[in-house]
């Protein structure tokens, strides 16, 4: 048995006061800070619960008797929250387990895990580590199904949870839409009847200064968009400073809880609903459907803008292609006219060469005729001389027979020599005529070859221009496609900036409404009077003694009190 003395309105926290006696003296909740009056005395203890302190009563009024804790079942507590909020680290710290903790950018816990049972306050306590929402590899639907399957199996075996810890990082700059949705899903999972067994734990206080952390804590607890609706239904919100004493104090908040079935357990086991029919799953699916609808609307709007842009670009491209085709046709006509001109020039050159060849052949024929006439003339002259010589020889035949024979032989030899000379002249004339004819033929072939080469070059040039035009058309099409992609990206960026501007405007309106409602920064220390115990000095030692263990906690300096500033937590 332990004696408990009530020192305030609602018992929300306790500390053991070392008085020198063998029986532990327990002081329970003192009161809530309601006014900015300064605290008058050093005997104030900050419980770690936002807005609450402990006041040491000098004389214990109205003693109560606590029931035997051994009659209660050993508590089972589930630890939930988003990915990366320190669930597994908290469990390892308070239970001494060695569950795997993620240190990188990817989440670590993917399945529901049960930590090793540990003894605290004389009770065997079991903590359940659950995978976090907003996981890097698994969808929230998959995470919710794993958690609900585990809870349903435990409930079917008659096991109920003594409470649930929901971890939240106080270091988050804002509680965005995903975090708000996850907490709403968590609330639907628990149900309103079990919220008094829920403790919201804010951790990572070492990553922010105290003033900013307290301002965020105040806003979380007093804003209807965050934790206020749950706290109004008797849920509690405490701090965790990553120490063993802080973790054990949080576990101690569940020691008198009555285990209750969660709403999702009742829906699946008692009401026979499927996972997808539970309130938590329907809330998740409703938000997913809304997100899909918004994405489809945005997609249709962007598609319409894109189609209009594509139609305009197609019209411009068509007009450009038609103008380019007209230009190409004009160029083709000019090329054909140039080819016809060159062909006419080649034909004229061919006719000129043929005329020259005919003139050369005519000159060769005239020369051959002249040579033949000259030969005939010479031959006639020679015949005449031979006849004259024959007459002279006949006159001298009798006396000069031998001379005549000799002269005839000489005449024959001369004739043969002359005939050879004439034949050689004729052959030379024929060879010259053949060479000139061959030269004319070669010149004609050269001109024909040049005409064919000119026509071939014109055809190759036309093909090259056509290939360059096709390449240019392909490059223009690629450039238009890139411009369309850039325009789509620019439109997406403009839409994102517009949404961000609207969001910032909404935040500014909320901040101004909050400022007008609360009149700026609010300090909420309570007008608590200093009360001095006769047997305790100003440096009072507070400790917790449950069973056989004792845990010392540091004293607070005189005049120390919780502070709160205006909100710096933004709604995402």
XYZ file of C-alpha atoms in Angstrom:
572
model
C 0.000 0.000 0.000
C 1.154 3.540 -0.765
C -0.333 6.743 0.528
C -1.396 9.204 -2.170
C -2.219 12.832 -1.480
C -4.216 14.782 -3.987
C -2.924 18.341 -4.463
C -4.987 19.600 -7.371
C -7.997 19.047 -9.616
C -7.318 16.094 -11.958
C -4.651 13.478 -11.349
C -2.576 13.575 -14.500
C 0.946 12.995 -13.155
C 2.773 12.060 -9.951
C 6.168 12.211 -8.233
C 7.388 10.513 -5.043
C 8.551 12.969 -2.359
C 11.415 11.780 -0.188
C 10.415 12.745 3.365
C 12.681 10.491 5.297
C 9.828 8.134 6.175
C 9.659 4.573 4.964
C 6.332 5.052 3.196
C 6.518 6.888 -0.141
C 4.568 10.107 -0.225
C 3.048 10.674 -3.689
C 1.929 14.100 -4.887
C -0.600 14.072 -7.707
C -1.612 16.853 -10.206
C -1.442 20.346 -8.877
C -3.278 22.550 -11.348
C -3.222 24.121 -14.769
C -1.499 27.418 -15.510
C -4.244 29.911 -16.338
C -2.736 33.387 -15.915
C 0.558 35.147 -16.726
C 1.259 36.043 -13.077
C 4.827 35.100 -12.033
C 5.407 31.978 -9.982
C 6.087 32.989 -6.395
C 8.550 30.441 -5.023
C 10.933 27.644 -5.968
C 8.681 24.699 -5.119
C 7.354 24.226 -8.666
C 8.099 21.124 -10.744
C 7.575 21.038 -14.515
C 5.942 17.686 -15.184
C 6.835 17.655 -18.883
C 3.130 17.870 -19.706
C 2.391 21.022 -21.660
C 0.778 23.636 -19.416
C 0.917 21.629 -16.133
C 3.144 21.837 -13.037
C 3.390 20.138 -9.639
C 2.882 22.176 -6.441
C 4.243 20.636 -3.273
C 1.557 20.580 -0.578
C 2.893 21.228 2.953
C 0.241 19.123 4.629
C -1.427 16.191 2.864
C -5.188 16.736 2.624
C -7.748 13.996 1.959
C -5.608 10.835 1.852
C -6.724 8.217 -0.679
C -6.014 4.522 -0.864
C -4.614 3.116 -4.069
C -5.781 -0.289 -5.221
C -3.392 -3.188 -5.452
C -1.659 -2.843 -8.794
C -0.832 -6.564 -8.846
C -4.489 -7.341 -9.519
C -4.327 -5.608 -12.913
C -3.129 -7.435 -16.072
C 0.351 -6.690 -17.332
C 0.028 -3.711 -19.686
C 0.622 -4.003 -23.440
C 1.319 -0.677 -25.119
C 1.484 0.003 -28.868
C 3.825 2.681 -30.235
C 2.627 4.341 -33.433
C 3.464 7.352 -35.559
C 4.908 8.420 -38.888
C 8.157 7.027 -40.269
C 11.279 8.479 -38.642
C 9.634 9.790 -35.447
C 11.778 7.619 -33.160
C 9.353 4.821 -32.243
C 11.924 2.027 -32.320
C 14.541 4.177 -30.548
C 12.087 4.894 -27.706
C 11.227 1.197 -27.345
C 14.893 0.129 -27.282
C 15.684 2.798 -24.684
C 12.990 1.936 -22.145
C 12.837 -1.863 -22.685
C 16.501 -2.649 -23.352
C 15.576 -4.374 -26.604
C 17.707 -4.325 -29.725
C 15.156 -3.745 -32.478
C 16.654 -2.544 -35.744
C 16.700 1.257 -36.050
C 16.896 3.042 -39.393
C 19.774 5.499 -39.862
C 19.437 6.298 -43.566
C 16.772 7.912 -45.715
C 14.734 4.683 -46.009
C 12.391 3.487 -43.283
C 13.495 0.460 -41.296
C 10.451 -1.067 -39.534
C 8.208 -2.786 -42.077
C 6.409 -5.336 -39.867
C 4.745 -5.223 -36.441
C 7.337 -6.273 -33.838
C 6.995 -7.043 -30.126
C 9.796 -5.891 -27.810
C 11.128 -7.957 -24.937
C 8.940 -7.612 -21.802
C 10.528 -5.552 -19.015
C 9.638 -4.824 -15.396
C 8.737 -1.274 -14.375
C 6.727 -0.159 -11.340
C 6.429 -3.831 -10.393
C 4.639 -4.699 -13.663
C 5.711 -6.738 -16.711
C 5.298 -4.267 -19.579
C 5.305 -5.190 -23.288
C 5.758 -2.606 -26.048
C 4.661 -3.164 -29.650
C 6.630 -1.464 -32.453
C 4.504 -0.694 -35.521
C 5.619 0.359 -39.014
C 5.266 4.081 -39.603
C 2.860 5.772 -41.941
C 4.252 7.664 -44.948
C 6.738 4.814 -45.475
C 9.423 5.107 -48.183
C 8.605 1.733 -49.794
C 5.122 0.718 -48.578
C 1.805 2.504 -49.097
C -0.253 3.715 -46.125
C -2.934 1.218 -47.126
C -0.468 -1.671 -46.739
C 0.817 -0.316 -43.399
C -2.738 0.090 -42.057
C -3.619 -3.479 -43.086
C -0.573 -4.920 -41.293
C -1.355 -3.003 -38.103
C -5.084 -3.865 -38.219
C -4.350 -7.572 -38.871
C -2.037 -7.685 -35.838
C -4.494 -5.858 -33.578
C -7.392 -8.037 -34.731
C -5.395 -11.199 -34.038
C -4.501 -9.968 -30.526
C -8.111 -9.026 -29.815
C -9.392 -12.398 -31.044
C -7.074 -13.978 -28.438
C -8.540 -11.781 -25.701
C -5.624 -9.336 -25.570
C -6.419 -5.618 -25.218
C -4.047 -2.695 -25.250
C -3.499 -0.715 -22.065
C -2.677 2.315 -24.175
C -1.151 3.719 -27.319
C 1.797 6.080 -27.686
C 1.701 8.353 -30.745
C 5.156 9.784 -31.529
C 5.507 13.235 -33.101
C 8.694 15.169 -33.956
C 8.647 18.638 -32.374
C 11.466 19.496 -34.808
C 9.084 19.456 -37.815
C 8.702 22.946 -39.258
C 5.047 22.336 -40.067
C 2.432 19.642 -39.756
C 1.617 19.110 -43.403
C -1.343 17.530 -45.079
C 0.158 14.014 -44.937
C 0.876 14.290 -41.183
C -2.657 15.615 -40.529
C -4.158 12.805 -42.597
C -2.089 10.169 -40.756
C -3.217 11.495 -37.367
C -6.866 11.485 -38.484
C -6.404 7.882 -39.612
C -4.806 7.062 -36.242
C -7.795 8.631 -34.443
C -10.210 6.571 -36.566
C -8.171 3.480 -35.708
C -8.455 4.144 -31.952
C -12.017 5.473 -31.708
C -13.279 8.131 -29.302
C -13.871 5.723 -26.412
C -10.193 4.757 -26.104
C -8.635 8.215 -26.562
C -8.152 8.570 -22.786
C -5.619 5.703 -23.094
C -3.653 7.615 -25.774
C -0.495 9.583 -24.963
C 0.953 11.890 -27.619
C 4.730 12.061 -27.152
C 6.711 14.924 -28.670
C 10.415 14.106 -29.063
C 13.591 15.453 -30.671
C 13.546 18.521 -28.435
C 17.308 18.725 -28.725
C 17.006 19.741 -32.388
C 15.110 23.019 -31.673
C 15.498 25.806 -29.140
C 13.159 25.618 -26.149
C 11.111 28.716 -27.065
C 10.344 27.467 -30.586
C 9.548 23.968 -29.320
C 7.159 25.268 -26.664
C 5.437 27.523 -29.214
C 4.932 24.552 -31.542
C 3.734 22.432 -28.635
C 1.228 25.114 -27.632
C -0.144 25.335 -31.161
C -0.401 21.564 -31.519
C -2.373 21.367 -28.268
C -4.691 24.325 -28.919
C -5.337 24.219 -32.680
C -8.436 22.334 -33.768
C -6.631 21.107 -36.892
C -4.021 19.230 -34.828
C -4.175 17.517 -31.421
C -6.768 19.649 -29.567
C -9.846 17.477 -30.430
C -8.023 14.405 -29.086
C -6.770 16.170 -25.948
C -10.312 17.380 -25.272
C -11.350 13.711 -25.097
C -8.866 13.033 -22.211
C -5.847 12.081 -24.308
C -2.537 13.338 -22.909
C 0.455 15.064 -24.458
C 3.948 14.820 -22.913
C 7.538 15.537 -23.826
C 10.349 13.015 -24.235
C 13.914 14.281 -23.834
C 15.526 10.974 -24.914
C 16.462 9.975 -21.348
C 15.560 6.819 -19.417
C 13.768 8.822 -16.717
C 11.617 10.570 -19.320
C 10.775 7.290 -21.073
C 9.875 5.563 -17.774
C 7.701 8.497 -16.759
C 5.774 8.157 -20.054
C 5.296 4.419 -19.473
C 4.130 5.215 -15.927
C 1.196 7.187 -17.334
C -0.386 3.874 -18.424
C -0.037 2.023 -15.103
C -3.638 2.658 -13.989
C -5.286 2.398 -17.426
C -8.029 -0.114 -18.017
C -7.289 -2.063 -21.232
C -9.865 -1.292 -23.909
C -10.589 -2.585 -27.374
C -9.764 -0.189 -30.180
C -12.423 0.811 -32.697
C -10.689 -1.068 -35.527
C -10.586 -4.241 -33.389
C -14.311 -3.976 -32.686
C -15.068 -3.340 -36.373
C -13.061 -6.350 -37.614
C -13.768 -8.943 -34.865
C -17.097 -7.967 -33.289
C -18.782 -6.459 -36.349
C -17.141 -8.771 -38.911
C -16.026 -5.984 -41.230
C -13.247 -6.284 -43.770
C -10.127 -4.129 -43.418
C -11.263 -1.953 -46.309
C -14.632 -1.342 -44.549
C -13.171 0.073 -41.336
C -13.414 3.784 -40.554
C -9.628 4.234 -40.779
C -9.427 2.579 -44.213
C -12.407 4.522 -45.512
C -10.811 7.788 -44.374
C -7.583 6.841 -46.148
C -9.438 5.751 -49.301
C -11.570 8.905 -49.284
C -8.484 11.115 -49.264
C -6.817 8.982 -51.930
C -9.929 9.225 -54.133
C -9.992 13.002 -53.630
C -6.330 13.227 -54.575
C -6.935 11.100 -57.682
C -9.920 13.293 -58.641
C -7.855 16.479 -58.305
C -5.046 14.918 -60.314
C -7.505 13.870 -63.048
C -8.973 17.392 -63.205
C -5.515 18.902 -63.434
C -4.582 16.317 -66.051
C -7.652 17.156 -68.159
C -6.947 20.889 -67.899
C -3.310 20.436 -68.868
C -4.352 18.084 -71.690
C -6.804 20.681 -73.041
C -4.131 23.392 -72.897
C -1.668 21.057 -74.548
C -4.114 20.154 -77.320
C -4.843 23.842 -77.986
C -1.126 24.568 -78.106
C -0.536 21.566 -80.370
C -3.326 22.698 -82.723
C -1.816 26.186 -82.959
C 1.619 24.742 -83.537
C 0.231 22.279 -86.105
C -1.440 25.119 -87.992
C 1.750 27.172 -87.900
C 3.763 24.124 -88.964
C 1.324 23.410 -91.814
C 1.539 27.011 -93.061
C 5.311 26.882 -92.846
C 5.446 23.549 -94.705
C 3.169 24.879 -97.451
C 5.369 27.976 -97.861
C 8.445 25.755 -97.888
C 6.876 23.461 -100.490
C 6.089 26.467 -102.694
C 9.678 27.671 -102.307
C 11.007 24.206 -103.170
C 8.781 24.017 -106.253
C 10.089 27.396 -107.437
C 13.660 26.207 -106.850
C 12.912 22.993 -108.779
C 11.510 25.039 -111.665
C 14.622 27.212 -111.678
C 16.814 24.088 -111.606
C 14.876 22.559 -114.517
C 15.199 25.810 -116.510
C 18.933 25.847 -115.780
C 19.201 22.205 -116.894
C 17.317 22.971 -120.134
C 19.593 25.967 -120.769
C 22.704 23.856 -120.228
C 21.261 21.111 -122.497
C 20.609 23.717 -125.226
C 24.161 25.002 -124.876
C 25.512 21.445 -125.133
C 23.354 20.781 -128.205
C 24.640 23.972 -129.850
C 28.215 22.974 -129.014
C 27.555 19.511 -130.473
C 26.226 21.005 -133.711
C 29.234 23.318 -133.907
C 31.637 20.385 -133.488
C 29.755 18.394 -136.117
C 29.976 21.326 -138.523
C 33.706 21.625 -137.842
C 34.073 17.874 -138.423
C 32.203 18.164 -141.733
C 34.386 21.135 -142.743
C 37.548 19.168 -141.845
C 36.275 16.160 -143.862
C 35.441 18.436 -146.791
C 38.876 20.007 -146.675
C 40.442 16.547 -146.537
C 38.372 15.445 -149.568
C 39.302 18.588 -151.506
C 42.955 18.069 -150.648
C 42.750 14.417 -151.775
C 41.157 15.446 -155.029
C 43.802 18.117 -155.534
C 46.571 15.612 -154.860
C 44.942 13.122 -157.240
C 44.558 15.810 -159.955
C 48.184 16.842 -159.421
C 49.193 13.196 -159.749
C 47.193 12.795 -162.931
C 48.697 15.975 -164.279
C 52.184 14.851 -163.464
C 51.410 11.453 -164.845
C 50.081 12.985 -168.088
C 53.142 15.174 -168.353
C 55.356 12.205 -167.785
C 53.448 10.210 -170.374
C 53.872 13.043 -172.778
C 57.573 13.237 -172.123
C 57.780 9.469 -172.543
C 56.001 9.695 -175.833
C 58.373 12.455 -176.942
C 61.269 10.373 -175.822
C 59.841 7.386 -177.634
C 59.601 9.407 -180.798
C 63.161 10.575 -180.377
C 64.232 7.104 -179.620
C 62.453 5.706 -182.638
C 64.339 8.243 -184.632
C 67.542 7.167 -183.051
C 66.506 3.510 -182.649
C 68.686 2.141 -185.137
C 71.835 3.808 -183.891
C 71.162 3.880 -180.255
C 69.316 0.561 -179.418
C 71.333 0.055 -176.358
C 70.788 3.664 -175.273
C 67.097 3.272 -175.914
C 66.872 0.150 -173.766
C 68.804 1.906 -171.072
C 66.674 4.966 -171.328
C 63.486 2.876 -171.224
C 64.754 1.131 -168.128
C 65.569 4.454 -166.563
C 62.154 5.767 -167.553
C 60.514 2.705 -166.015
C 62.490 3.118 -162.815
C 61.616 6.818 -162.751
C 57.964 6.008 -163.286
C 57.989 3.469 -160.519
C 59.717 5.942 -158.210
C 57.229 8.631 -159.132
C 54.366 6.217 -158.664
C 55.657 5.336 -155.206
C 56.019 9.019 -154.377
C 52.467 9.692 -155.580
C 51.162 6.709 -153.597
C 53.001 7.943 -150.524
C 51.474 11.401 -150.977
C 48.007 9.854 -151.292
C 48.613 7.688 -148.193
C 49.809 10.698 -146.197
C 46.719 12.653 -147.268
C 44.480 9.700 -146.298
C 46.219 9.358 -142.876
C 45.828 13.102 -142.221
C 42.146 12.910 -143.110
C 41.677 9.835 -140.837
C 43.464 11.583 -137.942
C 41.330 14.675 -138.348
C 38.168 12.522 -138.436
C 39.328 10.644 -135.298
C 40.037 13.948 -133.524
C 36.580 15.185 -134.436
C 35.046 11.920 -133.098
C 36.980 12.201 -129.812
C 35.919 15.848 -129.437
C 32.298 14.850 -130.027
C 32.560 12.088 -127.387
C 34.151 14.548 -124.927
C 31.348 17.025 -125.437
C 28.719 14.294 -125.014
C 30.458 13.102 -121.808
C 30.535 16.657 -120.431
C 26.819 17.042 -121.228
C 26.043 13.785 -119.342
C 28.215 14.802 -116.386
C 26.499 18.212 -116.218
C 23.085 16.513 -116.244
C 24.243 14.031 -113.547
C 25.572 16.857 -111.358
C 22.240 18.661 -111.672
C 20.395 15.468 -110.641
C 22.741 14.872 -107.631
C 22.385 18.528 -106.550
C 18.591 18.214 -106.679
C 18.738 15.012 -104.547
C 21.098 16.707 -102.064
C 18.767 19.682 -101.692
C 15.810 17.345 -101.186
C 17.745 15.414 -98.454
C 18.742 18.672 -96.747
C 15.110 19.789 -96.823
C 13.960 16.511 -95.246
C 16.682 16.830 -92.555
C 15.616 20.410 -91.862
C 11.965 19.345 -91.585
C 12.933 16.613 -89.063
C 15.008 19.091 -86.991
C 12.119 21.562 -86.992
C 9.743 18.800 -85.793
C 12.193 17.865 -82.996
C 12.561 21.518 -81.981
C 8.782 21.930 -81.872
C 8.510 18.777 -79.694
C 11.128 20.145 -77.273
C 9.313 23.489 -77.157
C 6.094 21.638 -76.349
C 7.840 19.714 -73.519
C 9.347 22.948 -72.176
C 5.939 24.661 -72.369
C 4.334 21.762 -70.452
C 7.061 21.933 -67.763
C 6.644 25.717 -67.533
C 2.880 25.358 -67.155
C 3.385 22.763 -64.390
C 5.823 25.114 -62.613
C 3.377 28.026 -62.925
C 0.577 25.858 -61.464
C 2.846 24.791 -58.581
C 3.873 28.416 -57.859
C 0.210 29.510 -57.950
C -0.746 26.748 -55.489
C 2.180 27.737 -53.245
C 1.159 31.408 -53.362
C -2.437 30.523 -52.444
C -1.149 28.318 -49.652
C 1.081 31.110 -48.289
C -1.840 33.549 -48.470
C -3.999 31.124 -46.504
C -1.231 30.726 -43.902
C -0.965 34.504 -43.577
C -4.735 34.821 -43.044
C -4.645 32.085 -40.392
C -1.700 33.732 -38.656
C -3.501 37.089 -38.590
C -6.718 35.532 -37.257
C -4.684 33.758 -34.579
C -2.874 37.001 -33.750
C -6.145 38.924 -33.430
C -7.710 36.144 -31.361
C -4.840 35.811 -28.865
C -3.370 39.273 -29.034
C 0.167 38.117 -29.934
C 2.411 36.047 -27.618
C 0.728 34.404 -24.598
C 2.468 33.546 -21.348
C 0.542 31.146 -19.167
C 2.310 30.698 -15.833
C -0.093 30.102 -12.975
C -0.481 32.139 -9.798
C 0.906 29.447 -7.596
C 1.902 30.344 -4.078
C 5.030 28.959 -2.525
C 4.331 26.466 0.197
C 7.169 25.199 2.303
C 7.299 21.786 3.948
C 8.683 21.863 7.476
C 11.171 19.072 6.830
C 12.329 19.979 3.312
C 14.863 22.650 2.296
C 14.642 24.943 -0.762
C 16.740 22.492 -2.792
C 14.064 19.783 -2.547
C 14.817 16.338 -3.979
C 12.006 14.768 -5.963
C 12.112 11.047 -6.748
C 9.934 8.178 -7.789
C 9.800 5.032 -5.701
C 7.779 2.135 -7.038
C 8.634 -1.293 -5.752
C 12.332 -1.529 -4.933
C 13.734 1.122 -7.354
C 14.292 4.832 -6.804
C 14.904 7.390 -9.571
C 16.192 10.859 -8.695
C 15.238 13.909 -10.750
C 16.971 17.323 -10.695
C 15.556 20.326 -8.792
C 14.388 23.434 -10.581
C 15.984 26.787 -9.759
C 13.915 29.322 -7.795
C 11.510 31.291 -9.957
C 11.753 28.904 -12.924
C 8.484 28.539 -14.856
C 7.374 27.309 -18.304
C 7.364 29.894 -21.038
C 5.360 30.049 -24.296
C 5.687 32.375 -27.253
C 3.553 33.020 -30.273
C 3.106 30.115 -32.627
C 5.808 29.315 -35.160
C 4.266 26.039 -36.315
C 2.777 26.395 -39.770
C 0.000 24.402 -41.307
C 1.240 22.591 -44.420
